[in-house]
Coordinates of C-alpha atoms (C1' of nucleotides) in Angstrom, one line a residue:
Chain A
X12 CA 36.6 0.6 -20.5
X13 CA 36.4 2.8 -17.5
X14 CA 34.6 6.1 -17.8
X15 CA 37.6 8.2 -17.1
X16 CA 39.9 6.2 -19.3
X17 CA 37.5 6.9 -22.1
X18 CA 37.1 10.6 -21.3
X19 CA 40.8 11.1 -21.1
X20 CA 41.4 9.3 -24.3
X21 CA 38.8 11.6 -25.9
X22 CA 40.5 14.7 -24.5
X23 CA 37.7 15.6 -22.3
X24 CA 39.3 16.0 -19.0
X25 CA 41.0 19.3 -17.9
X26 CA 40.6 20.0 -14.2
X27 CA 39.5 17.3 -11.9
X28 CA 38.8 17.4 -8.2
X29 CA 40.4 14.7 -6.1
X30 CA 38.1 11.7 -5.5
X31 CA 35.9 12.4 -8.5
X32 CA 37.2 9.4 -10.4
X33 CA 36.8 7.0 -7.5
X34 CA 33.2 8.2 -7.0
X35 CA 32.2 7.3 -10.6
X36 CA 33.8 3.9 -10.2
X37 CA 32.0 3.2 -7.0
X38 CA 28.4 4.1 -7.9
X39 CA 25.8 5.5 -10.3
X40 CA 26.3 9.2 -10.1
X41 CA 23.9 12.1 -10.7
X42 CA 25.8 15.0 -12.2
X43 CA 24.8 18.3 -13.6
X44 CA 25.8 20.7 -16.3
X45 CA 24.4 24.1 -16.6
X46 CA 23.9 26.4 -19.6
X47 CA 22.4 29.9 -19.5
X48 CA 19.7 30.6 -22.1
X49 CA 21.6 33.5 -23.7
X50 CA 20.3 32.5 -27.1
X51 CA 17.4 30.4 -28.4
X52 CA 19.8 27.7 -29.5
X53 CA 23.0 26.2 -28.3
X54 CA 26.0 26.3 -30.6
X55 CA 28.8 23.8 -31.4
X56 CA 30.8 25.4 -28.6
X57 CA 28.2 24.3 -26.1
X58 CA 28.2 20.9 -27.8
X59 CA 31.8 20.5 -26.8
X60 CA 30.8 20.3 -23.1
X61 CA 27.4 18.7 -23.7
X62 CA 29.2 15.7 -25.2
X63 CA 30.4 15.0 -21.7
X64 CA 26.9 14.2 -20.6
X65 CA 26.4 12.0 -23.6
X66 CA 29.4 9.9 -22.9
X67 CA 28.7 9.7 -19.2
X68 CA 25.1 8.7 -19.7
X69 CA 26.4 5.9 -21.9
X70 CA 28.4 4.8 -18.9
X71 CA 25.3 4.6 -16.8
X72 CA 25.4 7.8 -14.9
X73 CA 22.5 10.2 -14.7
X74 CA 22.9 13.6 -16.4
X75 CA 21.0 16.6 -15.1
X76 CA 21.1 19.3 -17.7
X77 CA 20.3 22.6 -16.0
X78 CA 18.9 25.6 -17.8
X79 CA 19.9 28.8 -16.1
X80 CA 16.7 30.6 -16.0
X81 CA 18.0 32.5 -13.0
X82 CA 21.7 32.8 -13.9
X83 CA 20.7 33.9 -17.4
X84 CA 19.2 36.9 -15.7
X85 CA 22.6 37.8 -14.1
X86 CA 25.2 37.3 -16.8
X87 CA 28.2 35.0 -16.4
X88 CA 31.4 37.1 -16.3
X89 CA 33.6 34.1 -17.1
X90 CA 35.6 34.7 -20.2
X91 CA 34.0 38.1 -20.8
X92 CA 35.9 41.3 -20.9
X93 CA 33.0 43.6 -20.5
X94 CA 29.7 43.9 -18.7
X95 CA 26.8 42.6 -20.7
X96 CA 23.3 43.6 -21.2
X97 CA 20.6 41.9 -19.3
X98 CA 18.0 39.8 -21.1
X99 CA 14.4 40.4 -20.6
X100 CA 12.2 37.7 -19.2
X101 CA 10.3 37.0 -22.4
X102 CA 13.5 36.5 -24.4
X103 CA 14.8 34.1 -21.7
X104 CA 11.7 32.1 -21.8
X105 CA 11.8 31.8 -25.5
X106 CA 15.5 30.8 -25.3
X107 CA 14.9 28.2 -22.7
X108 CA 12.4 26.4 -25.0
X109 CA 14.9 26.3 -27.8
X110 CA 17.6 24.9 -25.6
X111 CA 15.3 22.3 -24.2
X112 CA 14.5 20.9 -27.6
X113 CA 18.2 20.3 -28.1
X114 CA 18.7 18.6 -24.8
X115 CA 16.0 16.2 -25.8
X116 CA 17.7 15.3 -29.0
X117 CA 21.1 14.5 -27.5
X118 CA 20.3 13.0 -24.2
X119 CA 18.0 10.1 -23.3
X120 CA 15.2 11.3 -21.0
X121 CA 13.6 7.8 -21.0
X122 CA 16.5 5.7 -20.1
X123 CA 15.4 2.9 -17.8
X124 CA 18.3 3.3 -15.3
X125 CA 19.7 6.8 -15.7
X126 CA 17.2 9.0 -17.5
X127 CA 18.3 12.6 -18.0
X128 CA 16.4 15.0 -15.9
X129 CA 16.0 18.7 -16.6
X130 CA 16.3 21.4 -14.0
X131 CA 15.9 25.1 -14.1
X132 CA 17.5 27.2 -11.4
X133 CA 14.8 29.8 -11.7
X134 CA 12.6 27.3 -9.8
X135 CA 14.6 27.7 -6.6
X136 CA 15.6 31.3 -7.0
X137 CA 12.2 32.9 -7.9
X138 CA 10.9 32.9 -4.4
X139 CA 14.1 33.7 -2.6
X140 CA 14.4 37.2 -1.3
X141 CA 17.6 39.3 -1.3
X142 CA 17.9 39.2 2.5
X143 CA 17.5 35.5 2.6
X144 CA 20.1 35.0 0.0
X145 CA 22.6 37.4 1.6
X146 CA 22.1 35.8 5.0
X147 CA 22.0 32.1 4.1
X148 CA 24.3 32.0 1.1
X149 CA 26.5 35.1 0.9
X150 CA 27.6 34.7 4.5
X151 CA 29.5 31.6 3.7
X152 CA 32.0 32.9 1.2
X153 CA 34.4 35.8 1.7
X154 CA 34.9 38.6 -0.7
X155 CA 38.6 37.6 -0.7
X156 CA 37.7 34.2 -1.9
X157 CA 35.5 35.4 -4.6
X158 CA 37.9 38.1 -5.8
X159 CA 40.6 35.5 -6.3
X160 CA 38.6 33.9 -9.2
X161 CA 40.0 34.6 -12.7
X162 CA 36.6 35.8 -13.9
X163 CA 36.7 38.6 -11.3
X164 CA 40.5 39.3 -11.3
X165 CA 40.4 39.9 -15.1
X166 CA 37.8 42.5 -14.7
X167 CA 39.3 44.5 -11.8
X168 CA 40.8 47.0 -14.3
X169 CA 37.8 47.4 -16.6
X170 CA 35.2 47.2 -13.9
X171 CA 32.4 44.9 -13.1
X172 CA 29.0 45.3 -11.6
X173 CA 28.0 43.8 -8.4
X174 CA 25.4 41.8 -10.3
X175 CA 28.0 39.9 -12.3
X176 CA 30.3 39.7 -9.4
X177 CA 27.6 37.7 -7.5
X178 CA 27.2 35.2 -10.4
X179 CA 29.5 32.7 -8.9
X180 CA 27.4 32.7 -5.7
X181 CA 24.3 32.0 -7.6
X182 CA 25.8 29.2 -9.6
X183 CA 27.4 27.9 -6.4
X184 CA 24.1 27.8 -4.7
X185 CA 22.6 25.8 -7.6
X186 CA 25.1 23.1 -6.9
X187 CA 24.3 23.2 -3.2
X188 CA 20.6 23.0 -3.9
X189 CA 20.9 20.1 -6.3
X190 CA 23.3 18.4 -3.8
X191 CA 21.0 18.9 -0.9
X192 CA 17.7 18.1 -2.5
X193 CA 18.4 15.8 -5.4
X194 CA 21.5 14.0 -4.4
X195 CA 23.6 15.5 -7.2
X196 CA 27.3 15.1 -6.2
X197 CA 29.1 16.2 -9.3
X198 CA 29.2 19.2 -11.5
X199 CA 30.8 19.3 -14.9
X200 CA 31.5 22.0 -17.4
X201 CA 33.9 23.7 -19.7
X202 CA 37.2 24.7 -18.1
X203 CA 36.1 28.3 -18.1
X204 CA 33.5 27.3 -15.5
X205 CA 36.1 26.0 -13.0
X206 CA 35.9 29.0 -10.8
X207 CA 32.1 28.9 -10.6
X208 CA 32.1 25.2 -10.0
X209 CA 34.5 25.3 -7.2
X210 CA 32.5 28.1 -5.6
X211 CA 29.7 25.5 -5.5
X212 CA 31.8 22.7 -3.9
X213 CA 33.0 25.3 -1.4
X214 CA 29.5 26.3 -0.5
X215 CA 28.4 22.7 0.0
X216 CA 31.3 22.2 2.3
X217 CA 30.6 25.3 4.3
X218 CA 26.9 25.2 4.4
X219 CA 26.4 21.5 4.9
X220 CA 29.8 20.0 5.6
X221 CA 29.2 17.9 2.6
X222 CA 31.6 16.8 -0.1
X223 CA 30.9 17.3 -3.7
X224 CA 33.0 16.7 -6.8
X225 CA 33.7 18.2 -10.2
X226 CA 35.7 18.1 -13.3
X227 CA 35.9 20.1 -16.5
X228 CA 36.7 19.5 -20.1
X229 CA 39.1 21.7 -22.1
X230 CA 37.4 24.3 -24.3
X231 CA 37.5 23.2 -27.9
X232 CA 40.4 24.8 -29.7
X233 CA 41.6 24.8 -33.3
X234 CA 45.1 24.1 -34.3
X235 CA 45.5 27.4 -36.1
X236 CA 44.4 29.4 -33.1
X237 CA 41.3 30.8 -34.6
X238 CA 38.1 30.5 -32.6
X239 CA 36.2 27.3 -32.8
X240 CA 32.6 27.3 -33.8
X241 CA 32.5 30.3 -36.1
X242 CA 31.9 30.2 -39.8
X243 CA 31.8 33.0 -42.3
X244 CA 28.2 33.5 -41.3
X245 CA 28.8 33.6 -37.6
X246 CA 28.2 31.0 -34.9
X247 CA 27.4 27.5 -35.9
X248 CA 24.1 26.7 -34.1
X249 CA 22.5 23.4 -33.4
X250 CA 19.1 24.8 -34.4
X251 CA 18.5 23.9 -38.1
X252 CA 16.6 27.1 -38.6
X253 CA 19.7 29.2 -37.7
X254 CA 22.4 27.0 -39.2
X255 CA 21.0 24.7 -41.9
X256 CA 22.0 21.0 -41.8
X257 CA 23.9 21.6 -45.0
X258 CA 26.0 24.4 -43.4
X259 CA 26.4 22.4 -40.3
X260 CA 27.7 19.4 -42.3
X261 CA 30.0 21.7 -44.3
X262 CA 31.3 23.2 -41.0
X263 CA 32.6 19.8 -39.9
X264 CA 33.7 18.6 -43.3
X265 CA 36.0 21.6 -43.6
X266 CA 37.9 20.8 -40.4
X267 CA 41.6 20.6 -40.9
X268 CA 43.4 17.3 -40.7
X269 CA 44.8 18.1 -37.3
X270 CA 41.5 19.4 -35.9
X271 CA 39.4 16.5 -37.2
X272 CA 41.5 14.0 -35.3
X273 CA 40.6 15.8 -32.1
X274 CA 37.0 16.6 -33.0
X275 CA 36.1 13.1 -34.0
X276 CA 37.1 11.9 -30.5
X277 CA 35.2 14.7 -28.8
X278 CA 32.1 15.0 -30.9
X279 CA 31.3 11.5 -32.0
X280 CA 30.4 8.4 -30.1
X281 CA 32.4 6.1 -32.4
X282 CA 34.4 3.5 -30.5
X283 CA 38.0 4.6 -29.8
X284 CA 39.6 1.8 -31.6
X285 CA 37.5 2.5 -34.6
X286 CA 38.6 6.1 -34.5
X287 CA 42.2 5.1 -34.2
X288 CA 41.9 3.0 -37.4
X289 CA 40.2 5.9 -39.2
X290 CA 43.0 8.3 -38.2
X291 CA 45.5 5.8 -39.3
X292 CA 44.0 5.3 -42.7
X293 CA 43.4 9.0 -43.1
X294 CA 47.1 9.6 -42.5
X295 CA 47.8 7.1 -45.3
X296 CA 45.5 8.7 -47.7
X297 CA 44.7 12.1 -46.5
X298 CA 43.3 13.3 -49.8
X299 CA 40.3 11.0 -49.4
X300 CA 39.2 13.1 -46.4
X301 CA 37.6 10.1 -44.8
X302 CA 38.1 11.5 -41.4
X303 CA 36.3 14.7 -42.2
X304 CA 33.5 12.9 -43.9
X305 CA 33.0 10.5 -41.0
X306 CA 33.1 13.3 -38.5
X307 CA 30.6 15.4 -40.5
X308 CA 28.3 12.4 -40.9
X309 CA 28.4 11.4 -37.2
X310 CA 27.8 14.8 -35.8
X311 CA 25.2 15.8 -38.4
X312 CA 23.2 12.6 -37.8
X313 CA 23.4 13.0 -34.1
X314 CA 22.1 16.6 -34.2
X315 CA 19.9 16.7 -37.2
X316 CA 19.2 13.1 -38.1
X317 CA 20.0 10.6 -40.8
X318 CA 17.8 12.2 -43.5
X319 CA 19.2 15.7 -43.0
X320 CA 22.7 14.3 -43.3
X321 CA 21.8 12.5 -46.5
X322 CA 20.5 15.7 -48.0
X323 CA 23.5 17.6 -47.0
X324 CA 25.7 15.1 -48.7
X325 CA 23.7 15.2 -51.9
X326 CA 23.6 18.9 -51.9
X327 CA 27.4 19.1 -51.3
X328 CA 28.2 16.7 -54.1
X329 CA 26.0 18.6 -56.6
X330 CA 27.1 22.0 -55.5
X331 CA 30.8 21.2 -55.5
X332 CA 31.2 18.7 -58.2
X333 CA 28.1 19.2 -60.4
X334 CA 28.4 20.8 -63.8
X335 CA 26.1 23.4 -65.3
X336 CA 24.4 20.6 -67.2
X337 CA 23.9 18.6 -64.0
X338 CA 22.2 21.6 -62.5
X339 CA 20.0 22.2 -65.5
X340 CA 18.8 18.6 -65.4
X341 CA 17.4 18.8 -61.9
X342 CA 13.7 19.4 -61.5
X343 CA 12.2 21.9 -59.1
X344 CA 11.8 19.5 -56.3
X345 CA 15.4 18.2 -56.6
X346 CA 16.7 21.7 -56.9
X347 CA 15.0 22.8 -53.8
X348 CA 16.3 19.9 -51.8
X349 CA 19.9 20.4 -53.0
X350 CA 19.8 24.1 -52.4
X351 CA 18.1 23.9 -49.0
X352 CA 20.0 26.0 -46.6
X353 CA 22.0 28.0 -49.2
X354 CA 21.4 31.7 -48.5
X355 CA 19.0 33.2 -50.9
X356 CA 18.6 36.4 -52.7
X357 CA 15.8 37.6 -54.9
X358 CA 15.7 39.1 -58.3
X359 CA 12.7 40.8 -59.9
X360 CA 11.8 39.2 -63.2
X361 CA 11.5 42.5 -65.0
X362 CA 15.1 43.2 -64.4
X363 CA 16.3 40.0 -66.0
X364 CA 15.2 41.4 -69.4
X365 CA 18.3 39.8 -70.7
X366 CA 21.0 40.4 -71.0
X367 CA 21.9 41.7 -67.6
X368 CA 25.5 42.7 -66.7
X369 CA 27.1 40.4 -64.1
X370 CA 28.2 43.3 -62.0
X371 CA 24.8 44.8 -61.8
X372 CA 23.4 41.4 -61.2
X373 CA 25.7 40.7 -58.3
X374 CA 25.5 44.1 -56.6
X375 CA 22.5 46.3 -57.5
X376 CA 19.9 43.7 -58.5
X377 CA 20.5 40.9 -55.9
X378 CA 22.7 42.4 -53.2
X379 CA 24.9 39.4 -53.0
X380 CA 27.8 41.7 -53.0
X381 CA 27.5 45.1 -51.3
X382 CA 28.7 47.4 -54.0
X383 CA 29.6 47.4 -57.7
X384 CA 33.2 48.1 -56.9
X385 CA 33.3 44.9 -54.9
X386 CA 31.4 43.0 -57.6
X387 CA 33.8 44.2 -60.2
X388 CA 36.8 43.2 -58.1
X389 CA 35.5 39.8 -57.5
X390 CA 34.7 39.1 -61.1
X391 CA 38.2 40.4 -62.1
X392 CA 39.7 38.1 -59.5
X393 CA 38.0 35.2 -61.3
X394 CA 36.1 34.2 -58.2
X395 CA 32.5 34.3 -59.5
X396 CA 30.7 31.3 -60.9
X397 CA 27.2 31.3 -62.3
X398 CA 25.6 27.9 -62.2
X399 CA 29.0 26.3 -61.6
X400 CA 30.8 28.1 -64.5
X401 CA 33.3 30.8 -64.0
X402 CA 32.4 34.1 -65.6
X403 CA 34.3 37.2 -66.7
X404 CA 33.4 40.9 -66.7
X405 CA 31.7 40.7 -70.1
X406 CA 29.3 38.0 -69.0
X407 CA 25.6 38.8 -69.1
X408 CA 22.9 37.0 -67.4
X409 CA 20.1 35.9 -69.7
X410 CA 17.0 33.7 -69.4
X411 CA 19.1 30.8 -70.6
X412 CA 20.8 30.8 -67.2
X413 CA 17.7 30.2 -65.2
X414 CA 17.5 26.8 -63.6
X415 CA 14.0 25.4 -63.9
X416 CA 13.1 28.9 -65.1
X417 CA 13.4 30.4 -61.6
X418 CA 16.8 29.9 -60.0
X419 CA 20.3 31.0 -60.5
X420 CA 23.1 29.5 -58.5
X421 CA 25.9 31.9 -57.8
X422 CA 29.3 31.0 -56.3
X423 CA 32.0 33.3 -54.9
X424 CA 35.3 31.7 -54.3
X425 CA 35.4 28.1 -53.5
X426 CA 32.8 27.7 -50.9
X427 CA 30.3 30.6 -50.8
X428 CA 27.1 29.6 -52.6
X429 CA 24.1 31.9 -53.1
X430 CA 20.8 31.0 -54.6
X431 CA 19.0 33.7 -56.5
X432 CA 15.3 33.3 -56.8
X433 CA 13.8 35.1 -59.8
X434 CA 10.4 36.5 -58.8
X435 CA 7.8 37.6 -61.3
Chain B
rG23 C1' 34.7 69.7 -8.9
rG24 C1' 40.3 70.4 -10.4
rA25 C1' 44.7 68.8 -13.7
rG26 C1' 46.3 66.3 -17.8
rG27 C1' 45.8 62.6 -22.1
rG28 C1' 42.9 60.7 -26.0
rA29 C1' 39.0 59.8 -30.1
rU30 C1' 41.8 58.1 -37.6
rU31 C1' 39.0 53.7 -42.5
rC32 C1' 36.5 46.1 -39.8
rC33 C1' 40.4 46.1 -35.4
rC34 C1' 45.2 48.0 -33.6
rG35 C1' 47.9 52.0 -35.1
rA36 C1' 51.1 56.1 -38.1
rG37 C1' 49.9 60.6 -39.9
rC38 C1' 55.5 68.0 -41.6
rG39 C1' 48.5 72.6 -43.5
rG40 C1' 49.0 70.8 -49.6
rU41 C1' 52.1 65.1 -53.2
rC42 C1' 46.2 61.6 -47.9
rA43 C1' 41.2 57.5 -49.7
rA44 C1' 45.2 58.3 -45.6
rA45 C1' 51.9 54.3 -43.8
rG46 C1' 52.3 49.6 -41.2
rG47 C1' 50.3 45.4 -38.9
rG48 C1' 46.0 42.3 -37.9
rG49 C1' 41.7 40.4 -39.7
rG50 C1' 38.8 39.5 -44.0
rC51 C1' 38.2 38.1 -49.2
rA52 C1' 40.2 36.2 -53.7
rG53 C1' 43.9 33.7 -57.0
rA54 C1' 47.9 29.9 -57.5
rC55 C1' 49.3 25.1 -55.3
rU56 C1' 46.1 21.0 -53.2
rG57 C1' 42.3 17.2 -50.8
rU58 C1' 35.9 21.7 -50.1
rA59 C1' 42.9 20.4 -45.3
rA60 C1' 47.1 23.0 -43.4
rA61 C1' 51.4 25.7 -44.7
rU62 C1' 53.2 28.9 -48.5
rC63 C1' 53.3 32.6 -52.4
rU64 C1' 50.5 36.7 -54.9
rG65 C1' 46.6 40.2 -55.3
rC66 C1' 42.4 42.9 -53.3
rU67 C1' 40.3 45.3 -48.9
rG68 C1' 35.3 53.5 -48.9
rC69 C1' 31.8 54.6 -53.2
rU70 C1' 31.5 55.7 -58.3
rU71 C1' 27.7 56.8 -64.3
rC72 C1' 35.7 56.1 -63.6
rG73 C1' 34.7 62.8 -64.7
rG74 C1' 34.8 62.5 -59.7
rC75 C1' 32.3 61.8 -54.8
rU76 C1' 31.9 61.1 -49.4
rU77 C1' 35.3 59.7 -45.1
rC78 C1' 39.6 60.7 -40.0
rG79 C1' 34.1 61.6 -32.5
rG80 C1' 30.1 66.0 -33.5
rA81 C1' 29.1 71.3 -34.8
rG82 C1' 31.2 75.7 -36.4
rG83 C1' 35.6 78.7 -37.9
rU84 C1' 40.7 80.2 -40.0
rU85 C1' 42.9 79.2 -45.0
rC86 C1' 43.4 79.2 -52.0
rG87 C1' 43.7 74.4 -49.4
rA88 C1' 42.6 70.9 -43.0
rA89 C1' 42.8 64.1 -40.5
rU90 C1' 46.4 67.9 -39.5
rC91 C1' 45.4 75.0 -36.8
rC92 C1' 41.3 77.7 -33.6
rU93 C1' 36.4 77.6 -30.7
rC94 C1' 32.5 75.0 -28.6
rC95 C1' 30.2 70.2 -27.6
rU96 C1' 30.1 64.7 -26.7
rC97 C1' 32.4 60.4 -25.1
rC98 C1' 36.7 57.6 -23.0
rC99 C1' 41.2 57.1 -19.9
rU100 C1' 44.8 58.7 -15.9
rC101 C1' 45.9 61.6 -11.6
rC102 C1' 44.0 64.9 -7.6
rA103 C1' 39.5 66.2 -4.4

RNA sequence: GGAGGGAUUCCCGAGCGGUCAAAGGGGGCAGACUGUAAAUCUGCUGCUUCGGCUUCGGAGGUUCGAAUCCUCCUCCCUCCA
């Protein structure tokens, strides 16, 4: 299957520059994708574009992931409605390290033919002076051209600093630099990057008379219109320390039917005909949730590994289907594994002098809920379970409720789990 | 610098001096139905020892009583220079 047939089938092509497709058919291509180190981990939103590199490398092309050590210092205005704060150097450095780890997991840096190669645009910007930049780069694009970009137009009303305005020039120069010195002919990215990317091809044309190519993938969207990549607890990160594999797994498992059909094409490397079969059988028996489970498995294994996935599955099954007795049966080790990644709260042992009112337990003693009013409401609404059993307002926590004499599992609603650790 | 307009609970937004913890919408949460889906319906959405208490940009003031009136301050927007 041709590269672009596959990418299209997976819903990964939005804008494409004429000639790009032909280039990929003709030769092995080095192409780059840049991400700014705005956090010390990428999130599933970044993964949406990163998958492009994964698929393209599998087709024998060389991915050049670029970390924006320089661009991260400027701030990309694309898709942003307001000026952002600048990150300090130390933070950027720390962030870059985190992002690099994730590149290594997803891309093959030791491939015999087309190994991924990391670049950092700080390398070529750190020694460039302002005058040099203005004379050699800025001279080639007009203000008129730059102002026509959506990222700029959208900010005319609210205002935008010169710093952010110049972002497209910086990113454009990256492309030029990689083109000139490393033979990189193509840039890819999310569709919000189109403006910045074309600034690059334009620069290459004007500075060098060269021809470069590009295409973008659509930003990941959800059928119900809500933002992709957010869970109750915020962004879904690739870093297991920030989003535990259990939560990561649950994030995918909870995809709606409609979304999971798209996600499985975009985020897994399963063959397309296999995916079609899965979708078909899922439509026949949607309640089995095969599609969600496969999606969750594939992505979790890819990002966190087989073992972490297995643990997430075990934990899920006990947390969602286990009874109070099942929980009581687990030993300390098993409990810790199952409850790995569930947010924890602590309770002083003195205060458990049983019995302890549920409401005080939830609010004052553990802080799972912010106030007694809210705790009372939740219990009244029949949404609180202790150790997988629903409780009423008259319920009192006692030492009989301790799992392995030190834990209490609290659940609010269907999906929110909290682990209470009783400390002596 | 001059002239206006504005700031309300997570967000938007309404709010005759008393009946305002504050309409309505959004969002969020929960319950029912299900499949840990979507849609739908319902409830909740400041704190509380359930007596009350603290909220309407900030500080004062008028009044029996203020989100609502007055003064000063801060910030934001529009127009003029």
